[in-house]
Tab-separated table of C-alpha atoms and ligand atoms in Angstrom:
chain	number	residue	atom	x	y	z
A	1	MET	CA	80.547	116.636	98.740
A	2	THR	CA	77.808	118.368	100.662
A	3	GLY	CA	76.448	120.195	97.712
A	4	GLU	CA	72.751	119.431	96.610
A	5	GLY	CA	72.597	116.759	93.758
A	6	HIS	CA	75.193	114.309	95.575
A	7	GLY	CA	72.510	112.800	96.995
A	8	ALA	CA	72.120	111.748	101.116
A	9	PRO	CA	75.046	112.135	103.603
A	10	GLY	CA	76.309	108.814	103.648
A	11	GLY	CA	74.510	108.462	99.895
A	12	LEU	CA	77.080	106.896	97.225
A	13	ALA	CA	78.709	110.487	96.436
A	14	ALA	CA	79.957	110.726	99.960
A	15	VAL	CA	80.917	106.489	100.149
A	16	PHE	CA	83.164	107.235	96.697
A	17	ALA	CA	84.243	110.643	98.351
A	18	ARG	CA	85.921	109.014	100.873
A	19	LEU	CA	87.037	106.002	98.902
A	20	ILE	CA	88.730	108.055	96.280
A	21	ALA	CA	90.188	110.338	99.425
A	22	ALA	CA	91.980	107.258	101.113
A	23	THR	CA	93.118	105.488	98.166
A	24	GLY	CA	93.286	107.612	95.061
A	25	PRO	CA	90.648	107.957	91.772
A	26	ILE	CA	88.767	104.710	91.247
A	27	SER	CA	88.019	103.020	87.774
A	28	ILE	CA	85.139	104.336	85.175
A	29	ALA	CA	84.042	100.949	85.571
A	30	HIS	CA	83.563	100.414	89.164
A	31	TYR	CA	81.993	104.002	89.468
A	32	MET	CA	79.543	103.134	86.583
A	33	ALA	CA	78.946	99.359	88.708
A	34	GLU	CA	78.269	100.724	92.091
A	35	ALA	CA	76.290	103.681	90.806
A	36	ASN	CA	74.369	101.523	89.005
A	37	ALA	CA	73.847	98.907	91.355
A	38	ARG	CA	72.492	101.121	93.897
A	39	TYR	CA	70.400	103.625	91.624
A	40	TYR	CA	68.501	100.418	90.301
A	41	ALA	CA	68.059	98.725	93.696
A	42	SER	CA	65.727	100.638	94.897
A	43	ARG	CA	63.239	102.469	92.821
A	44	ASP	CA	61.492	101.723	89.400
A	45	PRO	CA	63.156	104.649	86.875
A	46	LEU	CA	60.742	103.653	83.991
A	47	GLY	CA	57.674	105.455	82.513
A	48	THR	CA	56.940	108.791	82.097
A	49	ALA	CA	56.988	109.702	85.773
A	50	GLY	CA	60.363	108.169	86.272
A	51	ASP	CA	63.642	108.792	84.552
A	52	PHE	CA	63.613	107.080	81.122
A	53	VAL	CA	61.563	105.040	78.918
A	54	THR	CA	62.302	102.148	77.178
A	55	ALA	CA	60.142	100.162	74.166
A	56	PRO	CA	57.997	97.219	76.181
A	57	GLU	CA	56.653	100.355	77.677
A	58	ILE	CA	55.770	102.227	74.684
A	59	SER	CA	53.771	99.620	73.299
A	60	GLN	CA	52.487	96.396	74.060
A	61	MET	CA	53.030	95.162	70.199
A	62	PHE	CA	56.959	95.501	71.016
A	63	GLY	CA	57.101	92.114	73.242
A	64	GLU	CA	54.353	90.560	71.275
A	65	LEU	CA	56.545	90.518	68.305
A	66	ILE	CA	59.702	89.265	70.372
A	67	GLY	CA	57.242	86.855	71.670
A	68	LEU	CA	56.418	85.668	67.681
A	69	TRP	CA	59.862	85.410	66.964
A	70	LEU	CA	60.854	83.270	69.969
A	71	ALA	CA	57.810	81.154	69.017
A	72	ASP	CA	58.949	81.008	65.322
A	73	ILE	CA	62.198	79.848	65.776
A	74	TRP	CA	61.255	77.416	68.254
A	75	GLN	CA	58.634	75.733	66.053
A	76	ARG	CA	61.293	75.607	63.396
A	77	ALA	CA	63.559	73.999	65.949
A	78	GLY	CA	61.279	71.239	66.346
A	79	ARG	CA	59.471	72.284	69.594
A	80	PRO	CA	62.045	71.274	71.532
A	81	GLN	CA	60.204	70.291	75.413
A	82	PRO	CA	60.660	71.466	78.015
A	83	ILE	CA	62.009	75.088	77.320
A	84	CYS	CA	63.000	78.255	79.378
A	85	TYR	CA	62.030	81.954	79.051
A	86	VAL	CA	64.769	83.783	80.458
A	87	GLU	CA	64.945	87.595	80.746
A	88	LEU	CA	67.949	89.578	81.655
A	89	GLY	CA	66.890	92.783	83.278
A	90	PRO	CA	62.962	92.262	83.171
A	91	GLY	CA	62.751	95.734	84.639
A	92	ARG	CA	58.675	95.761	84.900
A	93	GLY	CA	58.223	92.491	84.030
A	94	THR	CA	56.068	94.088	80.691
A	95	LEU	CA	58.252	92.680	78.256
A	96	ALA	CA	57.789	88.803	79.047
A	97	ARG	CA	54.228	89.726	80.238
A	98	ASP	CA	53.235	90.857	76.042
A	99	ALA	CA	56.186	88.160	74.443
A	100	LEU	CA	54.751	85.023	76.983
A	101	ARG	CA	50.871	85.878	75.864
A	102	ALA	CA	51.593	86.126	72.458
A	103	ALA	CA	54.219	82.733	71.692
A	104	SER	CA	51.546	81.207	73.976
A	105	LYS	CA	49.320	81.904	71.303
A	106	ALA	CA	51.352	80.024	69.060
A	107	GLY	CA	51.794	76.894	71.439
A	108	LEU	CA	55.159	77.783	73.201
A	109	VAL	CA	54.330	77.913	77.246
A	110	PRO	CA	57.809	78.182	78.754
A	111	GLU	CA	59.310	77.962	82.485
A	112	ILE	CA	59.871	81.527	83.240
A	113	HIS	CA	63.453	82.575	84.523
A	114	PHE	CA	64.305	86.128	85.314
A	115	VAL	CA	68.141	87.495	86.195
A	116	GLU	CA	67.817	90.881	87.742
A	117	THR	CA	69.839	92.185	90.778
A	118	SER	CA	66.980	95.175	92.006
A	119	PRO	CA	64.928	94.218	94.440
A	120	ALA	CA	62.080	97.011	93.905
A	121	LEU	CA	62.572	95.621	90.243
A	122	LYS	CA	62.047	92.035	91.120
A	123	ALA	CA	59.005	92.852	93.393
A	124	MET	CA	57.260	94.699	90.489
A	125	GLN	CA	58.480	91.352	88.392
A	126	ARG	CA	56.949	89.170	91.221
A	127	ALA	CA	53.554	90.901	91.030
A	128	ALA	CA	53.042	90.368	87.221
A	129	HIS	CA	54.824	86.846	87.242
A	130	PRO	CA	53.882	85.295	89.826
A	131	GLY	CA	55.407	81.718	88.672
A	132	ALA	CA	58.604	83.054	87.589
A	133	VAL	CA	61.888	82.094	89.040
A	134	TRP	CA	64.665	84.650	90.232
A	135	HIS	CA	68.405	84.277	89.661
A	136	ASP	CA	71.377	86.928	90.525
A	137	ASP	CA	73.159	85.631	87.644
A	138	LEU	CA	73.270	83.057	85.044
A	139	SER	CA	75.019	80.733	87.132
A	140	GLY	CA	71.858	79.193	88.770
A	141	LEU	CA	69.364	79.031	85.078
A	142	PRO	CA	68.975	75.194	84.555
A	143	THR	CA	71.519	73.889	82.775
A	144	ASP	CA	68.988	70.757	81.337
A	145	GLN	CA	66.823	72.676	78.870
A	146	PRO	CA	66.872	74.730	75.290
A	147	LEU	CA	66.628	78.404	76.436
A	148	LEU	CA	65.433	81.205	74.843
A	149	ILE	CA	66.657	84.340	76.083
A	150	VAL	CA	65.841	88.301	75.565
A	151	ALA	CA	67.309	91.307	77.218
A	152	ASN	CA	66.547	94.825	76.203
A	153	GLU	CA	67.940	98.049	77.717
A	154	PHE	CA	70.548	95.625	79.703
A	155	LEU	CA	73.725	95.415	78.435
A	156	ASP	CA	73.575	99.337	78.360
A	157	ALA	CA	73.526	99.242	81.770
A	158	LEU	CA	76.796	97.106	82.239
A	159	PRO	CA	80.164	99.155	83.031
A	160	VAL	CA	82.793	99.768	80.834
A	161	ARG	CA	86.193	100.589	80.555
A	162	GLN	CA	87.939	103.665	79.241
A	163	LEU	CA	91.419	104.227	78.049
A	164	VAL	CA	92.647	107.717	77.763
A	165	ARG	CA	95.380	108.607	75.123
A	166	THR	CA	97.185	111.384	77.502
A	167	GLY	CA	101.376	112.849	76.545
A	168	GLY	CA	102.562	110.119	78.160
A	169	GLY	CA	101.077	107.143	76.851
A	170	TRP	CA	97.527	105.139	77.308
A	171	ARG	CA	95.673	105.216	80.808
A	172	GLU	CA	92.880	103.804	82.431
A	173	ARG	CA	90.554	106.708	82.432
A	174	MET	CA	89.389	107.347	86.274
A	175	VAL	CA	86.907	109.177	88.359
A	176	GLY	CA	88.784	111.371	90.706
A	177	LEU	CA	88.168	114.238	93.227
A	178	ASN	CA	89.052	118.280	92.201
A	179	ALA	CA	89.876	120.655	95.039
A	180	GLU	CA	86.198	121.126	95.999
A	181	GLY	CA	85.265	118.189	96.355
A	182	ALA	CA	83.362	117.745	92.650
A	183	PHE	CA	84.064	114.519	90.799
A	184	ILE	CA	86.072	114.307	88.030
A	185	PRO	CA	87.562	112.336	85.466
A	186	VAL	CA	91.118	111.825	85.246
A	187	ALA	CA	94.066	109.579	83.884
A	188	GLY	CA	95.072	106.945	85.800
A	189	THR	CA	99.003	106.181	86.279
A	190	ARG	CA	99.600	103.154	85.252
A	191	PRO	CA	100.471	102.646	81.343
A	192	MET	CA	97.963	100.859	79.701
A	193	GLU	CA	99.706	100.093	76.527
A	194	ALA	CA	98.869	96.140	76.338
A	195	ALA	CA	94.806	96.878	76.950
A	196	VAL	CA	94.427	98.985	73.571
A	197	PRO	CA	93.865	97.459	69.973
A	198	GLU	CA	96.866	97.727	68.217
A	199	HIS	CA	95.091	100.370	65.392
A	200	TYR	CA	94.732	102.923	67.693
A	201	ALA	CA	98.209	102.774	68.657
A	202	ASP	CA	98.514	106.079	66.966
A	203	VAL	CA	95.473	108.279	67.856
A	204	GLY	CA	95.996	111.821	68.791
A	205	GLU	CA	95.810	113.145	72.615
A	206	GLY	CA	92.263	112.695	74.586
A	207	ALA	CA	91.068	109.686	72.503
A	208	ILE	CA	89.444	107.619	74.565
A	209	VAL	CA	88.952	104.074	73.998
A	210	GLU	CA	85.692	102.342	75.360
A	211	THR	CA	84.707	98.635	76.202
A	212	SER	CA	82.602	96.851	78.380
A	213	PRO	CA	84.778	93.449	79.304
A	214	ALA	CA	81.279	93.266	81.290
A	215	SER	CA	79.073	93.208	78.559
A	216	ALA	CA	81.240	91.104	76.994
A	217	ALA	CA	81.225	88.259	79.503
A	218	MET	CA	77.513	88.328	79.628
A	219	VAL	CA	77.431	87.636	75.570
A	220	GLN	CA	80.161	84.683	75.769
A	221	GLU	CA	78.122	83.398	79.147
A	222	VAL	CA	75.279	83.075	77.176
A	223	ALA	CA	77.107	82.075	74.097
A	224	SER	CA	78.264	78.890	75.935
A	225	ARG	CA	74.935	78.407	77.557
A	226	LEU	CA	73.634	78.067	74.087
A	227	VAL	CA	76.351	75.567	72.677
A	228	ALA	CA	75.206	73.317	75.387
A	229	GLN	CA	72.085	73.447	76.207
A	230	GLY	CA	70.250	74.646	72.478
A	231	GLY	CA	68.275	77.889	72.543
A	232	ALA	CA	68.266	81.539	71.067
A	233	ALA	CA	69.070	84.707	72.073
A	234	LEU	CA	67.879	88.327	71.156
A	235	PHE	CA	69.933	91.192	72.493
A	236	ILE	CA	68.112	94.921	72.128
A	237	ASP	CA	69.976	97.825	72.996
A	238	TYR	CA	71.018	101.248	71.325
A	239	GLY	CA	74.519	100.910	70.321
A	240	TYR	CA	76.848	101.077	67.003
A	241	ALA	CA	77.628	98.232	64.755
A	242	ALA	CA	81.371	98.634	65.203
A	243	PRO	CA	83.620	99.672	67.367
A	244	GLN	CA	84.672	103.382	67.682
A	245	LEU	CA	86.466	105.889	69.483
A	246	GLY	CA	85.474	108.059	71.899
A	247	SER	CA	82.819	107.366	75.296
A	248	THR	CA	79.600	107.082	75.341
A	249	LEU	CA	79.052	107.121	78.956
A	250	GLN	CA	75.798	109.316	79.584
A	251	ALA	CA	73.602	109.885	83.021
A	252	VAL	CA	70.192	110.669	82.478
A	253	ARG	CA	67.428	111.366	84.828
A	254	ALA	CA	63.441	112.916	84.753
A	255	HIS	CA	64.339	111.921	80.684
A	256	ARG	CA	67.190	114.363	80.672
A	257	LYS	CA	70.784	113.855	79.699
A	258	VAL	CA	72.893	114.923	83.095
A	259	ASN	CA	76.238	115.015	83.982
A	260	VAL	CA	77.904	111.830	84.221
A	261	PHE	CA	79.943	112.760	87.614
A	262	ALA	CA	77.526	114.357	89.284
A	263	GLU	CA	74.865	112.465	91.531
A	264	PRO	CA	76.453	108.773	91.589
A	265	GLY	CA	73.560	106.437	92.409
A	266	GLU	CA	71.129	109.107	91.460
A	267	ALA	CA	70.854	108.575	87.424
A	268	ASP	CA	70.548	105.808	84.964
A	269	LEU	CA	74.033	105.391	83.853
A	270	THR	CA	74.320	103.749	80.623
A	271	ALA	CA	76.934	103.330	77.090
A	272	HIS	CA	76.565	102.927	73.848
A	273	VAL	CA	76.603	98.767	73.535
A	274	ASP	CA	79.843	97.572	70.420
A	275	PHE	CA	77.131	94.697	68.646
A	276	GLY	CA	80.090	93.952	65.965
A	277	THR	CA	82.306	93.070	69.345
A	278	LEU	CA	79.763	91.153	70.945
A	279	ALA	CA	78.735	88.914	67.978
A	280	GLN	CA	82.738	88.141	67.637
A	281	VAL	CA	82.480	87.106	71.700
A	282	ALA	CA	79.375	85.142	70.545
A	283	GLU	CA	80.913	83.220	67.760
A	284	GLN	CA	84.050	82.665	69.705
A	285	ALA	CA	82.165	80.777	72.156
A	286	GLY	CA	81.074	78.512	69.224
A	287	ALA	CA	77.026	80.155	68.929
A	288	ARG	CA	75.597	81.167	65.465
A	289	TRP	CA	75.568	85.212	65.119
A	290	LEU	CA	71.837	85.347	63.362
A	291	GLY	CA	72.651	88.662	62.624
A	292	THR	CA	72.060	92.085	63.813
A	293	SER	CA	69.165	94.418	62.548
A	294	GLY	CA	68.043	98.166	63.177
A	295	GLN	CA	65.250	98.211	65.129
A	296	GLY	CA	62.753	99.677	62.631
A	297	ALA	CA	63.801	97.021	59.838
A	298	TRP	CA	63.522	94.538	62.417
A	299	LEU	CA	60.192	95.461	63.838
A	300	ALA	CA	58.988	95.774	59.955
A	301	ALA	CA	60.122	92.360	58.772
A	302	LEU	CA	58.042	90.853	61.598
A	303	GLY	CA	55.149	92.725	61.030
A	304	ILE	CA	54.394	95.468	63.304
A	305	GLY	CA	52.527	97.515	60.307
A	306	ALA	CA	49.779	94.305	60.345
A	307	ARG	CA	49.692	94.235	63.879
A	308	ALA	CA	49.275	98.252	64.954
A	309	GLY	CA	46.257	98.019	62.246
A	310	SER	CA	44.493	95.464	63.750
A	311	LEU	CA	45.336	96.814	67.050
A	312	ALA	CA	43.913	100.378	66.092
A	313	ARG	CA	40.510	98.656	64.405
A	314	ALA	CA	39.843	96.697	67.739
A	315	ALA	CA	40.194	100.087	69.552
A	316	PRO	CA	39.334	102.972	67.178
A	317	HIS	CA	40.060	105.492	70.156
A	318	ALA	CA	43.498	104.073	70.556
A	319	ALA	CA	44.106	104.477	66.657
A	320	GLU	CA	46.350	108.150	66.996
A	321	ALA	CA	48.020	106.277	70.059
A	322	ILE	CA	49.287	103.204	68.186
A	323	GLU	CA	50.338	104.873	65.457
A	324	ALA	CA	52.492	107.850	66.929
A	325	ALA	CA	54.112	104.495	68.776
A	326	THR	CA	54.707	102.279	65.533
A	327	ILE	CA	56.586	105.116	64.791
A	328	ARG	CA	58.292	106.182	67.518
A	329	LEU	CA	59.677	102.124	67.702
A	330	THR	CA	60.352	101.905	64.108
A	331	ALA	CA	61.214	106.226	62.894
A	332	PRO	CA	65.225	106.083	61.415
A	333	ASP	CA	64.715	109.523	63.675
A	334	GLU	CA	63.690	107.742	66.719
A	335	MET	CA	64.179	104.258	68.141
A	336	GLY	CA	64.648	102.323	64.566
A	337	THR	CA	68.150	102.941	63.803
A	338	LEU	CA	69.827	103.141	66.571
A	339	PHE	CA	68.312	100.565	68.557
A	340	LYS	CA	69.728	97.385	67.055
A	341	VAL	CA	68.761	93.857	67.830
A	342	MET	CA	70.975	91.238	67.530
A	343	GLY	CA	70.353	87.282	67.578
A	344	LEU	CA	72.025	84.610	68.730
A	345	ALA	CA	71.503	80.899	68.414
A	346	ALA	CA	73.068	76.732	69.155
A	347	PRO	CA	74.295	75.419	66.241
A	348	GLY	CA	72.308	73.822	64.759
A	349	TRP	CA	69.296	75.821	65.804
A	350	PRO	CA	67.926	78.163	62.543
A	351	ASP	CA	67.931	81.575	61.389
A	352	GLY	CA	65.540	83.928	63.118
A	353	ALA	CA	62.908	86.164	61.253
A	354	GLY	CA	63.997	89.587	60.480
A	355	LEU	CA	67.732	89.163	61.261
A	356	SER	CA	70.743	90.163	58.308
A	357	ARG	CA	73.950	89.001	58.885
A	358	VAL	CA	76.026	91.973	57.350
A	359	ARG	CA	79.697	91.813	58.874
A	360	SER	CA	80.728	95.768	58.338
A	361	GLY	CA	79.347	99.139	57.719
A	362	THR	CA	75.714	100.315	58.866
A	363	VAL	CA	73.439	97.729	59.348
A	364	VAL	CA	70.180	98.428	58.860
B	1	SAH	N1	64.221	95.313	80.100
B	1	SAH	C1	63.759	96.206	80.887
B	1	SAH	C2	64.489	97.224	81.649
B	1	SAH	C3	65.313	98.289	81.291
B	1	SAH	S1	66.535	98.363	82.692
B	1	SAH	C4	62.926	97.123	79.696
B	1	SAH	O1	63.251	97.115	78.441
B	1	SAH	O2	61.832	97.960	80.330
B	1	SAH	C5	67.532	97.225	82.949
B	1	SAH	C6	67.531	96.325	83.779
B	1	SAH	O3	68.438	95.813	84.205
B	1	SAH	C7	66.359	96.703	85.266
B	1	SAH	O4	65.583	95.417	85.035
B	1	SAH	C8	67.932	96.625	86.064
B	1	SAH	O5	67.548	96.796	87.278
B	1	SAH	C9	68.282	95.294	85.392
B	1	SAH	N2	70.236	95.186	85.792
B	1	SAH	C10	70.471	96.278	85.468
B	1	SAH	N3	72.052	95.634	86.079
B	1	SAH	C11	72.215	94.293	85.910
B	1	SAH	C12	72.691	93.262	86.461
B	1	SAH	N4	74.580	93.744	86.545
B	1	SAH	N5	72.558	92.092	86.446
B	1	SAH	C13	70.832	92.084	86.751
B	1	SAH	N6	70.179	93.088	86.239
B	1	SAH	C14	70.794	94.209	86.401
């Protein structure tokens, strides 16, 4: 634990090493949750100088079209007032700024509530949105008005649990220490057969089943709020339409993939989002699943082409950059297909623009 890349002495790596030495391996979920809490607490990870770039930081068009989507569904729901804009993990506050500017032109001027745990990012959000209200989780959100909820690249940061098929049966995938003091994945000792869906019972040794109980709990809570209060939600993230085998856990630092186990708390840990399962969770809680679409198709349906054209006419010197941003957000080999948009709404609320309800197979 003294080598470079393990953070400062006394950092999270040292804490984990002591914990594992004393009590044995920790679960992947525990490792991911603590590592990301530490990672986000102290830094702004976004942008070219940071670790990764998100859609709202690529172009104002992304947030604007989200704002127009919200204003559209709100208008068709009868323009209820008062109403809250709620963003989960708002980063620098860029998406909210662009969305709320576009929404206000359509007459939607909501209260602003942010769910954010990072002190560093809260400070940036406060500078951009002095009138907002902050929450550590959903429990403190208003209960007496409809909610318009947005979460971009939020669910992918929530911890996943992994189960691995060993020669002796299913075990939880854990993080242990090797003889050199490096973190390595190991299988837990307790049998976990009961946690594995039946259709995976016969898969081969080494197979990994990944789930995100934290994401499911979050979507369930959002859905219950929509049912109780009215409103709609958009979850945008990279992920898959139907559950699949294998680990999608990855670590990113300075725009490069790095070893998940090398620097806990110093790299962004994410996993792909299982949109198929989350849609079921929302429906079981009584919410309407409005559909899940590829980000490219969704932005195209909402008119990103026209918006790009008018921005380029207003600022011809930026035309190339606007075109490049549009391609990055929508092209199938960029963010257009891997990234997906899932819409939810309260029963009685209308359909969402640009979303398609395709149950199985690839959704686009
Ligand atoms: N939505 C922003 C930022 C994405 S990064 C954008 O698109 O640019 C993930 C965001 O979620 C950060 O703001 C991070 O601090 C926040 N976050 C991560 N885990 C969280 C948790 N458990 N509770 C609340 N916020 C969390």
